[in-house]
XYZ file of C-alpha atoms in Angstrom:
720
model
C 112.555 -12.976 37.445
C 109.272 -11.141 37.952
C 107.730 -9.165 35.059
C 109.063 -6.146 36.945
C 112.513 -7.003 37.419
C 115.279 -5.702 35.194
C 116.854 -8.426 34.067
C 120.686 -8.665 33.525
C 121.080 -12.520 32.398
C 119.890 -15.772 33.308
C 122.768 -17.856 33.581
C 126.042 -16.261 34.033
C 127.884 -19.406 33.078
C 126.094 -19.668 29.847
C 127.054 -16.702 28.808
C 130.723 -17.603 29.634
C 130.592 -14.777 32.349
C 132.707 -16.152 35.355
C 132.352 -13.570 38.316
C 133.561 -13.596 41.763
C 131.195 -14.311 44.386
C 130.823 -12.760 47.811
C 128.736 -13.438 50.717
C 127.441 -12.364 54.083
C 127.598 -15.640 55.540
C 124.901 -17.265 57.466
C 125.140 -20.688 59.347
C 121.479 -21.592 58.209
C 117.836 -20.179 57.498
C 117.081 -20.032 61.105
C 120.061 -17.923 61.876
C 119.550 -15.862 58.808
C 115.865 -14.968 60.114
C 117.434 -13.927 63.399
C 119.703 -11.444 61.635
C 117.137 -10.029 60.343
C 115.073 -9.566 63.242
C 118.210 -8.395 65.233
C 118.312 -5.467 62.925
C 116.622 -2.577 64.942
C 113.600 -0.977 63.523
C 114.994 2.608 64.363
C 118.411 2.026 63.172
C 119.443 4.065 60.525
C 120.481 1.198 58.388
C 121.992 -1.651 57.585
C 125.747 -1.881 57.048
C 127.889 -4.437 55.196
C 131.492 -5.346 54.101
C 132.006 -6.790 51.018
C 133.703 -10.249 51.206
C 134.490 -12.880 48.698
C 133.858 -16.301 49.994
C 131.447 -18.915 48.661
C 127.795 -18.452 49.139
C 126.308 -20.692 51.702
C 122.676 -20.411 50.415
C 121.111 -23.727 49.562
C 121.529 -24.641 46.127
C 117.986 -26.507 45.973
C 116.372 -23.171 47.137
C 118.213 -20.886 44.949
C 119.441 -20.583 41.526
C 123.480 -21.300 41.707
C 124.106 -18.637 39.455
C 121.712 -15.892 39.991
C 120.576 -16.611 43.671
C 117.206 -16.217 42.528
C 114.698 -18.621 45.010
C 113.003 -21.595 43.089
C 110.519 -24.523 44.051
C 111.842 -28.177 44.187
C 110.378 -31.395 45.390
C 112.196 -34.183 47.405
C 113.594 -36.870 46.015
C 114.497 -39.438 48.568
C 113.102 -40.937 51.752
C 116.009 -39.507 53.795
C 115.257 -36.349 52.601
C 111.392 -36.486 53.707
C 112.463 -37.621 57.279
C 115.285 -35.015 57.757
C 113.205 -32.041 56.584
C 112.941 -29.219 58.837
C 110.920 -26.204 58.879
C 114.211 -24.097 60.096
C 115.803 -25.260 56.409
C 112.556 -25.023 54.616
C 112.135 -22.313 51.456
C 110.164 -19.280 52.736
C 110.142 -17.964 49.186
C 107.540 -20.921 48.070
C 105.401 -20.204 50.930
C 101.646 -19.800 49.100
C 100.790 -15.975 49.855
C 97.030 -16.389 49.137
C 94.588 -18.680 51.355
C 92.043 -20.704 49.906
C 89.066 -18.552 48.728
C 85.558 -18.974 49.411
C 83.293 -20.667 46.268
C 80.022 -21.592 45.930
C 79.066 -24.559 45.773
C 81.946 -25.751 48.460
C 83.911 -28.572 47.455
C 82.225 -31.075 49.853
C 78.769 -30.033 48.158
C 79.703 -30.659 44.670
C 78.180 -33.953 43.642
C 80.760 -34.333 40.329
C 83.940 -32.855 41.065
C 86.865 -32.163 38.609
C 90.510 -32.606 39.244
C 93.237 -31.375 36.855
C 96.554 -33.260 37.162
C 99.150 -30.959 35.810
C 102.337 -32.907 34.483
C 104.600 -31.251 31.926
C 107.852 -32.520 30.706
C 109.306 -33.456 34.265
C 107.845 -30.307 35.848
C 109.695 -27.501 37.835
C 109.848 -25.679 34.604
C 109.212 -21.705 34.297
C 107.269 -21.903 37.165
C 110.193 -23.096 39.856
C 110.674 -19.228 39.612
C 108.976 -18.148 42.412
C 109.201 -14.399 41.592
C 108.614 -15.261 37.869
C 111.012 -15.205 35.225
C 111.491 -13.903 31.761
C 109.502 -16.358 29.113
C 108.501 -15.841 25.455
C 105.523 -18.400 25.385
C 105.051 -20.017 28.711
C 101.993 -22.552 29.753
C 99.411 -21.460 31.846
C 96.111 -22.579 33.139
C 93.437 -20.276 33.420
C 89.807 -21.732 33.192
C 89.785 -22.186 37.103
C 85.874 -21.850 37.541
C 85.948 -25.216 35.770
C 87.577 -27.624 37.904
C 87.741 -28.249 41.823
C 91.238 -29.780 42.464
C 94.636 -28.754 41.150
C 97.223 -31.606 41.608
C 100.870 -30.999 40.915
C 102.549 -34.287 39.316
C 106.085 -34.868 39.010
C 108.178 -38.426 39.486
C 109.994 -37.031 42.345
C 109.119 -38.779 45.546
C 107.686 -35.829 46.974
C 106.337 -33.095 44.633
C 105.842 -29.968 46.741
C 103.764 -27.589 44.194
C 105.637 -24.186 43.189
C 103.650 -21.223 45.426
C 103.075 -19.580 41.838
C 100.545 -22.486 41.386
C 99.007 -22.316 44.458
C 98.552 -18.744 44.661
C 96.568 -18.564 41.400
C 94.463 -21.805 42.294
C 93.754 -20.551 45.876
C 92.438 -17.163 44.335
C 89.848 -19.190 42.504
C 88.996 -21.399 45.525
C 90.435 -24.810 44.039
C 92.343 -26.875 46.339
C 95.917 -28.010 45.371
C 97.521 -31.108 46.157
C 101.130 -32.273 45.808
C 101.993 -35.893 45.140
C 103.748 -38.635 46.975
C 105.220 -41.432 44.496
C 107.401 -44.343 44.603
C 107.867 -46.484 41.295
C 110.142 -48.926 40.009
C 112.871 -50.981 42.610
C 113.765 -48.237 43.982
C 110.144 -47.354 45.105
C 109.708 -50.638 46.392
C 112.958 -50.294 48.587
C 111.309 -47.128 49.943
C 108.228 -48.441 50.645
C 109.551 -51.594 52.174
C 111.257 -49.003 54.678
C 108.661 -46.617 55.539
C 105.859 -49.257 55.617
C 107.514 -51.749 57.648
C 105.865 -50.840 61.116
C 103.688 -48.115 62.788
C 106.419 -45.736 63.777
C 108.067 -45.457 60.174
C 104.645 -44.988 58.220
C 103.973 -42.564 60.865
C 106.832 -40.703 60.519
C 106.612 -40.228 56.830
C 102.796 -38.741 57.456
C 104.092 -36.506 59.635
C 106.292 -35.114 57.597
C 104.294 -34.979 54.754
C 101.591 -33.011 56.965
C 104.327 -30.729 58.014
C 105.240 -29.723 54.431
C 101.716 -29.085 53.150
C 100.990 -26.708 56.050
C 104.221 -24.868 55.911
C 103.985 -24.298 51.991
C 100.504 -23.534 52.378
C 98.591 -26.356 49.800
C 95.785 -28.398 50.840
C 97.080 -32.523 50.753
C 98.372 -35.406 48.665
C 97.950 -37.626 45.819
C 99.475 -40.869 46.976
C 100.663 -42.773 44.062
C 102.653 -46.244 44.762
C 103.593 -47.911 41.528
C 105.486 -50.716 42.736
C 104.843 -53.933 44.131
C 104.664 -54.168 48.015
C 105.365 -57.155 50.531
C 102.753 -58.811 52.755
C 103.980 -56.462 55.397
C 103.876 -53.501 53.560
C 100.670 -53.557 51.424
C 99.090 -54.570 55.113
C 100.167 -51.074 56.473
C 99.295 -49.157 53.453
C 95.712 -48.620 54.218
C 96.780 -47.621 57.940
C 99.244 -45.279 56.504
C 96.336 -43.494 54.606
C 94.115 -43.300 57.390
C 96.698 -41.707 59.572
C 98.083 -39.355 57.167
C 94.545 -38.412 56.079
C 93.240 -38.033 59.567
C 96.213 -35.481 60.483
C 95.650 -33.358 57.268
C 91.876 -33.221 58.050
C 92.823 -32.204 62.090
C 95.937 -29.988 61.103
C 94.364 -28.661 57.693
C 90.456 -28.534 57.694
C 89.237 -29.070 54.100
C 92.334 -30.748 53.197
C 92.278 -34.040 51.095
C 94.314 -37.237 50.548
C 93.913 -39.196 47.519
C 94.788 -42.634 46.343
C 95.638 -43.387 42.756
C 94.439 -46.884 41.394
C 97.971 -48.654 41.361
C 98.534 -51.565 43.805
C 96.130 -53.801 44.710
C 95.335 -55.337 48.292
C 97.458 -58.466 47.768
C 100.492 -56.140 47.006
C 100.571 -56.579 43.169
C 100.828 -53.655 40.936
C 97.738 -54.157 38.945
C 95.818 -51.149 37.423
C 92.153 -51.876 38.178
C 90.372 -49.118 36.030
C 87.776 -48.890 38.532
C 86.970 -48.829 42.137
C 86.582 -52.616 43.285
C 87.305 -55.233 46.049
C 90.996 -55.395 45.037
C 91.396 -51.558 45.877
C 88.542 -50.703 48.077
C 90.683 -51.012 51.308
C 92.812 -48.116 50.032
C 89.742 -45.743 48.913
C 87.837 -46.212 52.221
C 91.118 -45.062 54.175
C 91.151 -41.643 52.425
C 89.177 -39.256 50.885
C 89.097 -40.547 47.332
C 90.397 -42.530 44.634
C 92.201 -41.164 40.894
C 91.451 -44.373 38.561
C 94.001 -45.352 36.034
C 92.894 -44.492 32.566
C 91.982 -47.656 30.547
C 88.741 -47.989 31.616
C 85.451 -48.661 29.586
C 81.810 -47.800 29.814
C 81.320 -51.404 31.475
C 83.814 -50.227 34.231
C 81.441 -47.499 35.271
C 78.198 -49.236 34.871
C 79.501 -51.971 36.973
C 80.852 -48.964 39.652
C 77.298 -47.712 39.477
C 75.899 -50.651 41.501
C 78.695 -51.354 43.683
C 78.198 -51.185 47.235
C 81.924 -49.860 47.792
C 80.956 -46.530 46.082
C 77.515 -46.216 47.790
C 77.383 -42.794 49.150
C 80.762 -41.759 47.827
C 80.581 -41.511 43.692
C 81.905 -38.174 44.173
C 84.875 -39.350 45.656
C 86.043 -41.648 42.888
C 87.702 -39.565 39.874
C 88.046 -41.602 37.009
C 91.476 -40.809 34.775
C 91.402 -39.442 31.293
C 94.798 -39.032 30.054
C 94.919 -35.961 27.469
C 97.733 -37.775 25.461
C 95.553 -40.527 25.042
C 98.311 -43.086 25.681
C 96.741 -46.756 25.579
C 93.233 -48.370 25.138
C 91.498 -45.015 26.527
C 88.131 -43.312 25.724
C 88.500 -40.065 24.106
C 91.682 -37.706 24.818
C 93.299 -35.002 23.110
C 90.551 -32.702 21.200
C 88.339 -35.436 21.767
C 88.624 -35.476 25.804
C 84.765 -34.355 25.917
C 83.885 -38.129 24.736
C 85.295 -39.487 28.110
C 83.926 -36.707 29.997
C 80.026 -37.354 28.409
C 80.392 -41.096 29.410
C 81.830 -40.178 33.011
C 79.199 -37.666 33.828
C 76.691 -40.110 32.346
C 77.293 -42.385 35.171
C 77.761 -39.448 37.793
C 81.349 -39.826 38.518
C 84.072 -37.079 39.294
C 86.915 -36.679 36.645
C 90.713 -36.554 37.099
C 91.754 -34.937 33.617
C 95.634 -35.850 33.261
C 97.980 -33.640 31.675
C 95.993 -31.020 29.920
C 98.872 -29.082 28.874
C 98.772 -31.459 25.886
C 97.493 -28.361 24.143
C 100.792 -26.536 24.616
C 103.414 -29.718 25.015
C 102.065 -31.538 21.907
C 101.692 -28.103 19.622
C 104.766 -26.891 18.014
C 103.301 -23.374 17.286
C 103.094 -22.096 21.041
C 101.750 -18.700 20.079
C 98.648 -20.526 19.416
C 98.687 -21.921 22.906
C 95.603 -19.824 24.248
C 93.699 -20.338 21.255
C 94.418 -24.471 21.747
C 93.553 -24.288 25.406
C 90.395 -22.293 25.192
C 89.020 -24.593 22.387
C 90.045 -27.436 24.441
C 88.135 -26.554 27.483
C 85.214 -25.155 25.528
C 84.492 -28.629 23.950
C 84.483 -29.846 27.777
C 82.306 -27.210 28.967
C 79.230 -28.977 28.698
C 80.364 -31.677 31.104
C 81.705 -29.402 33.914
C 80.157 -27.346 36.526
C 81.233 -23.953 36.956
C 81.974 -22.679 40.489
C 81.362 -19.189 41.779
C 83.794 -17.334 43.468
C 82.121 -16.003 46.828
C 84.540 -13.966 48.642
C 82.818 -10.553 50.015
C 84.188 -7.387 48.560
C 86.032 -6.178 46.961
C 85.560 -8.108 44.020
C 88.537 -6.936 41.709
C 89.822 -8.097 38.296
C 92.235 -7.414 35.720
C 91.802 -10.221 33.851
C 95.635 -10.651 33.930
C 96.286 -14.657 33.153
C 99.743 -14.909 34.642
C 101.933 -13.751 31.574
C 102.523 -11.919 28.829
C 104.263 -10.112 26.020
C 104.652 -7.031 28.198
C 103.868 -5.281 31.727
C 101.102 -2.869 31.885
C 100.300 -0.799 35.025
C 97.308 1.588 34.916
C 97.230 1.565 31.015
C 100.919 2.093 30.926
C 103.537 -0.308 29.357
C 106.296 -0.448 31.899
C 108.354 -3.026 30.516
C 108.159 -4.635 26.852
C 109.106 -8.396 27.449
C 107.788 -12.009 27.586
C 106.923 -12.966 31.224
C 105.408 -15.381 33.149
C 104.663 -15.108 37.061
C 101.184 -16.960 38.002
C 100.884 -15.215 41.275
C 99.850 -12.178 39.098
C 97.007 -14.006 37.775
C 93.878 -12.140 38.784
C 90.167 -14.064 39.088
C 89.483 -15.027 35.787
C 86.616 -14.633 33.720
C 84.104 -16.969 31.512
C 85.705 -17.345 28.281
C 83.664 -18.606 25.087
C 82.343 -18.490 21.688
C 78.665 -18.377 20.917
C 76.707 -18.019 17.809
C 74.071 -15.516 17.334
C 71.142 -15.481 14.927
C 71.957 -14.316 11.390
C 75.145 -15.113 11.343
C 76.087 -13.025 14.277
C 78.438 -14.391 17.178
C 80.314 -13.471 20.350
C 83.783 -14.321 21.478
C 85.336 -13.876 24.939
C 89.188 -14.235 25.245
C 92.223 -13.043 26.910
C 94.258 -10.509 24.670
C 97.741 -9.603 25.284
C 98.273 -6.992 22.843
C 96.960 -4.486 25.414
C 96.308 -4.111 29.099
C 95.559 -2.120 31.893
C 97.277 -4.049 34.544
C 99.471 -7.120 34.261
C 100.103 -8.975 30.978
C 96.534 -8.790 29.131
C 92.954 -7.890 28.876
C 89.641 -9.083 28.291
C 88.659 -9.035 24.677
C 84.814 -9.069 23.821
C 84.590 -9.211 20.322
C 82.008 -10.179 17.648
C 79.324 -9.509 14.727
C 75.738 -8.093 15.553
C 74.051 -8.856 12.627
C 71.565 -6.062 11.035
C 68.597 -8.355 11.886
C 69.433 -8.151 15.914
C 67.898 -5.118 16.978
C 68.408 -5.833 21.218
C 71.424 -5.490 22.776
C 74.086 -8.270 22.712
C 74.631 -9.598 26.660
C 78.177 -10.763 27.211
C 78.325 -12.762 30.442
C 81.622 -12.226 31.978
C 81.638 -13.549 35.811
C 79.543 -16.068 37.294
C 79.506 -15.132 41.368
C 78.138 -15.145 44.749
C 79.231 -12.019 46.051
C 77.551 -10.361 49.069
C 76.864 -6.761 48.369
C 76.915 -3.936 50.304
C 74.500 -1.676 51.055
C 76.351 0.733 48.871
C 78.663 -0.407 46.197
C 80.870 1.430 43.956
C 81.440 -0.264 40.493
C 84.284 0.991 38.720
C 84.810 -0.050 35.034
C 87.947 0.552 32.536
C 87.088 -0.283 28.862
C 88.177 0.690 25.463
C 85.449 0.073 23.054
C 85.318 0.608 19.033
C 83.304 3.090 17.549
C 79.594 2.561 16.627
C 78.536 0.613 20.056
C 77.426 1.833 23.400
C 78.894 -0.514 26.215
C 76.943 -0.665 29.709
C 76.832 -2.950 32.541
C 74.222 -5.489 33.258
C 74.327 -6.997 37.049
C 72.146 -9.913 37.936
C 71.701 -10.042 41.759
C 69.376 -11.995 43.952
C 68.533 -12.333 47.825
C 71.495 -13.305 49.595
C 69.555 -15.638 51.807
C 68.485 -17.510 48.813
C 72.143 -18.406 47.801
C 73.166 -20.764 50.931
C 71.415 -23.743 49.669
C 72.515 -26.374 47.150
C 70.080 -25.291 44.392
C 71.415 -21.761 44.483
C 71.639 -22.192 40.752
C 67.745 -22.036 40.556
C 67.426 -18.747 42.187
C 65.469 -15.697 40.531
C 68.028 -13.354 39.242
C 67.161 -9.604 38.879
C 68.714 -7.760 36.033
C 69.869 -3.832 36.799
C 72.214 -1.545 35.434
C 73.983 0.412 38.034
C 73.268 4.319 37.968
C 76.405 6.349 36.600
C 78.036 8.763 38.441
C 78.360 12.367 36.999
C 81.963 13.488 36.700
C 82.048 15.889 39.612
C 79.835 13.465 41.838
C 81.809 13.499 45.462
C 81.974 9.602 45.234
C 83.385 9.712 41.771
C 85.865 12.549 42.839
C 86.603 10.917 46.120
C 87.358 7.246 43.983
C 89.708 9.615 41.632
C 91.350 10.933 44.278
C 92.253 8.069 46.024
C 93.426 6.414 42.646
C 95.681 9.362 41.673
C 96.145 10.146 38.478
C 94.845 7.103 36.162
C 95.815 8.996 32.945
C 93.605 6.416 30.892
C 95.757 6.855 27.822
C 92.401 5.723 25.396
C 90.862 3.964 28.368
C 87.573 5.351 29.328
C 86.863 4.753 32.979
C 83.346 4.933 34.687
C 81.965 4.931 38.046
C 78.590 3.688 38.932
C 77.047 3.358 42.234
C 74.679 0.215 43.757
C 72.193 0.797 46.538
C 71.036 -2.460 47.828
C 70.210 -4.449 50.744
C 70.450 -8.107 51.604
C 71.757 -8.863 47.864
C 74.466 -11.179 46.148
C 75.957 -10.282 42.975
C 75.337 -13.624 40.759
C 76.740 -12.354 37.296
C 78.410 -9.901 35.461
C 77.271 -8.767 31.899
C 78.028 -6.582 29.316
C 75.267 -5.440 27.055
C 76.640 -4.420 23.777
C 74.442 -1.789 21.759
C 74.699 -0.806 18.112
C 74.421 2.657 17.341
C 72.969 4.265 14.563
C 70.695 2.243 11.655
C 70.497 -1.821 11.630
C 73.354 -3.176 9.771
C 75.988 -5.857 10.026
C 78.462 -4.315 12.648
C 81.526 -5.769 13.776
C 82.751 -4.851 17.219
C 85.280 -4.759 19.911
C 85.446 -3.853 23.703
C 88.604 -4.411 25.614
C 87.926 -4.613 29.332
C 90.935 -3.523 31.546
C 89.392 -4.092 34.795
C 86.230 -4.178 36.803
C 86.176 -3.195 40.566
C 83.119 -3.389 42.884
C 83.881 -1.897 46.374
C 82.320 -1.355 49.761
C 81.990 2.408 49.886
C 82.353 2.641 53.835
C 85.754 0.659 53.085
C 86.612 3.788 51.029
C 87.087 5.385 54.386
C 89.922 3.063 56.246
C 93.250 4.862 56.505
C 96.128 3.105 54.627
C 98.429 0.217 56.515
C 101.921 0.983 56.993
C 104.990 -1.074 56.105
C 106.617 -1.955 59.332
C 110.123 -4.075 60.114
C 111.709 -3.842 56.635
C 114.694 -5.795 57.161
C 117.405 -7.076 54.736
C 119.669 -10.103 54.947
C 121.200 -12.790 52.631
C 123.301 -10.456 51.224
C 125.451 -11.966 48.004
C 127.945 -10.267 45.974
C 128.544 -10.765 42.520
C 131.844 -8.962 41.075
C 132.845 -8.825 37.621
C 129.846 -10.281 35.951
C 128.821 -8.546 32.731
C 132.545 -6.799 31.927
C 135.294 -8.460 29.736
C 137.875 -10.543 31.225
C 140.411 -7.384 31.171
C 138.305 -4.806 32.681
C 139.536 -2.604 35.323
C 136.386 -1.581 36.265
C 133.846 -4.357 36.687
C 130.323 -4.151 37.716
C 129.103 -4.930 41.513
C 125.966 -6.861 41.583
C 123.861 -6.760 44.864
C 121.856 -9.677 45.650
C 119.669 -9.545 48.939
C 116.575 -10.956 50.739
C 114.046 -8.073 51.769
C 111.241 -9.048 54.431
C 108.656 -6.766 55.487
C 105.334 -6.565 57.659
C 101.989 -5.826 55.868
C 98.666 -7.541 55.444
C 98.682 -9.353 52.915
C 95.054 -9.644 52.067
C 94.992 -5.782 51.260
C 97.391 -5.996 48.571
C 97.636 -6.802 45.172
C 101.625 -6.568 45.185
C 104.256 -4.422 46.528
C 106.986 -2.465 44.038
C 110.292 -2.387 45.523
C 112.499 0.053 44.504
C 116.382 1.407 44.978
C 118.076 4.694 44.815
C 121.920 5.749 45.276
C 122.042 7.890 48.414
C 125.910 8.445 48.229
C 128.683 7.349 46.625
C 132.440 7.192 45.957
C 132.151 10.401 43.920
C 130.355 12.986 46.468
C 129.583 15.645 43.460
C 126.981 12.820 42.180
C 123.583 13.857 43.748
C 120.948 11.362 45.045
C 119.419 9.174 42.568
C 115.772 8.567 41.722
C 113.703 5.551 42.859
C 114.318 2.713 40.219
C 111.967 -0.007 39.920
C 113.563 -3.517 40.860
C 110.841 -5.718 40.568
C 107.188 -6.521 42.603
C 106.599 -8.943 45.164
C 103.697 -10.971 45.754
C 104.026 -11.671 49.194
C 106.050 -10.042 52.284
C 109.544 -11.657 50.976
C 111.512 -10.463 48.092
C 114.983 -11.524 46.552
C 117.086 -8.619 44.788
C 119.153 -10.064 42.434
C 121.962 -8.990 40.052
C 121.102 -5.163 40.865
C 123.746 -3.205 39.422
C 125.167 -1.091 42.031
C 127.903 1.868 42.450
C 131.233 1.020 43.839
C 131.785 1.152 47.376
C 131.832 2.769 49.311
C 128.393 3.668 48.974
C 124.923 4.124 50.640
C 121.610 3.152 48.930
C 118.011 3.327 49.658
C 115.934 0.227 49.414
C 112.194 1.140 49.087
C 108.851 -0.889 49.457
C 105.678 0.653 48.159
C 102.262 -1.525 48.904
C 100.167 -1.453 46.078
C 96.378 -1.995 47.907
C 93.928 -4.202 45.826
C 91.764 -1.302 44.926
C 94.740 0.537 43.377
C 94.371 3.308 46.036
C 97.685 5.328 46.143
C 99.417 4.713 49.707
C 101.268 7.732 50.770
C 105.071 7.594 50.788
C 105.211 8.016 54.446
C 103.796 4.551 54.651
C 106.038 2.688 52.674
C 108.941 0.465 53.796
C 112.636 2.201 53.931
C 116.150 1.105 54.728
C 119.415 2.565 54.285
C 122.015 0.039 53.079
C 125.351 1.056 53.273
C 128.821 -1.218 52.233
C 132.289 -1.028 51.790
C 135.242 -2.813 50.799
C 136.855 -5.254 52.774
C 140.134 -3.612 54.813
C 143.558 -5.236 53.272
């Protein structure tokens, strides 16, 4: 359930609420889409007859009680080999392509992989459109990592789209998991590794799945013994899979987990050596087991099998510290220190320990920030490098309430990683004279989404120069004219100004870009009546700041790239110890020329997969039960232009003619061109509704209502 969804319940059965179910029957996903396409674009609407028959929506893709779309993996070889695009889950397709970053993954000398393994997987994150959640787990330190692996013990783990969307925004590659284990796994391996035709069939399906859902590769984990024939075919399977992935999806990765050796025995080596090199040579890298010692790393440093490919050796670190390992838990930094000393990449397994192993979930943000701060000296920050616009409201993908333009739209806990925006640097640093500065996400107030960036600290009396708080490390080419919009709430007694650090864009294309000379500048503040500031305000509509300061500035530069965004915090008045806070709601850098482009129009809005829930939410003896609409909406709109879509409904006509037309009411927010309406209470038949889709541009510019998508939806009782 999205943060914007007006919830009625999560599980009907849990509330002892057994209503009837009606559905407009469709035979398959293919026929459902054909039905959608058959709806004439100039028709006056969609017409439904309410029929009470069992739902035909596939249970593995839709919650059985609410019809909400959900993510899931594949359990068996038969399920994998029978997978078809026409029967896949369109809701779990990633809506965000992999963003550019600097340095590129291939140029990173020591990489960091995170393998997310939590309580069996597919928890709150399985709800593609988000869900109600008081204290969920989320990850937001993306600038420190290069690869994100979603791990479960299902045979084929398909990453939930919410994770792929969040990772891709930050330039982080996402890989699923293909695992076999125990005796069942051995049977599976004997079946698909028996010959070339069989292993190619499996590899082809894995490539198709990755391509369809929009993630970037696979971790292959064979945790069972293999016969002589099977182990001989395993490197051939890996090479074929890797080659096919690279051909179909440039930049994709296939990694091997250190488990089986070349003789077919299940013997974790905790290093790359002659026993597992044959698998390493056939793919993009190896993820070692966790029980290594520094002697293993020293030996690998001189091993010919790793020569020229040390970055492809990911030394495994179990954050839960199971078995005899180096570091783990809040001492994971000890393992990283040793790994980086020997110039290897690392695979951090189950960093959700900061959430899972601590009872007080309200301390999650604090624990997560502490964990990654301890590791930060051994991690390499990569920089977002996509062209303008650069925009972030700092939302972490969850919150206690949902805010829009500084106003609280709903007050309840929610989770949806697709809402996550480009994340800033989070840190705590000491200043001389007992001063300090901290950067953290804070859910108590926000401009958009679930949290804002809170800069807080103490400027000591002895500190006379401004405090510089670095918020972003970037490599974003600037336009000749760039508008900078900043929305913030400072505490009394301080003055806030932006400090931007730039360099010649041509100097940021080589590997030593960290060494380039930076130029600090403060963009010129635009007066309130300035033409550009007025144009920006007109495009945004009434922002109604509600205590927020909205400040517009302009940069005029040529051939420059933005490398750092900092806040300069200056004490007002006489020197004294000055505690301060500055809540940053949003920062936006726009190419002024782009502000002249006309908005796009939502096209082709159609409605299908209609399911009715009848009797829910009322007493068993009620004679006037509620009717709830469930339906899928699909439309066309350039996804790169929007932050999200707002989906509304209103009553046009109902069984009582005297009741006037209703006002638009928010149903929820969509983060792709597809949205499932669930459990929407609607008037009794016969009635006519209007369903409306409003695009919210990345810049927040208002799109005129004439460009929104609209569709009339009428329904009546089945003739008796």
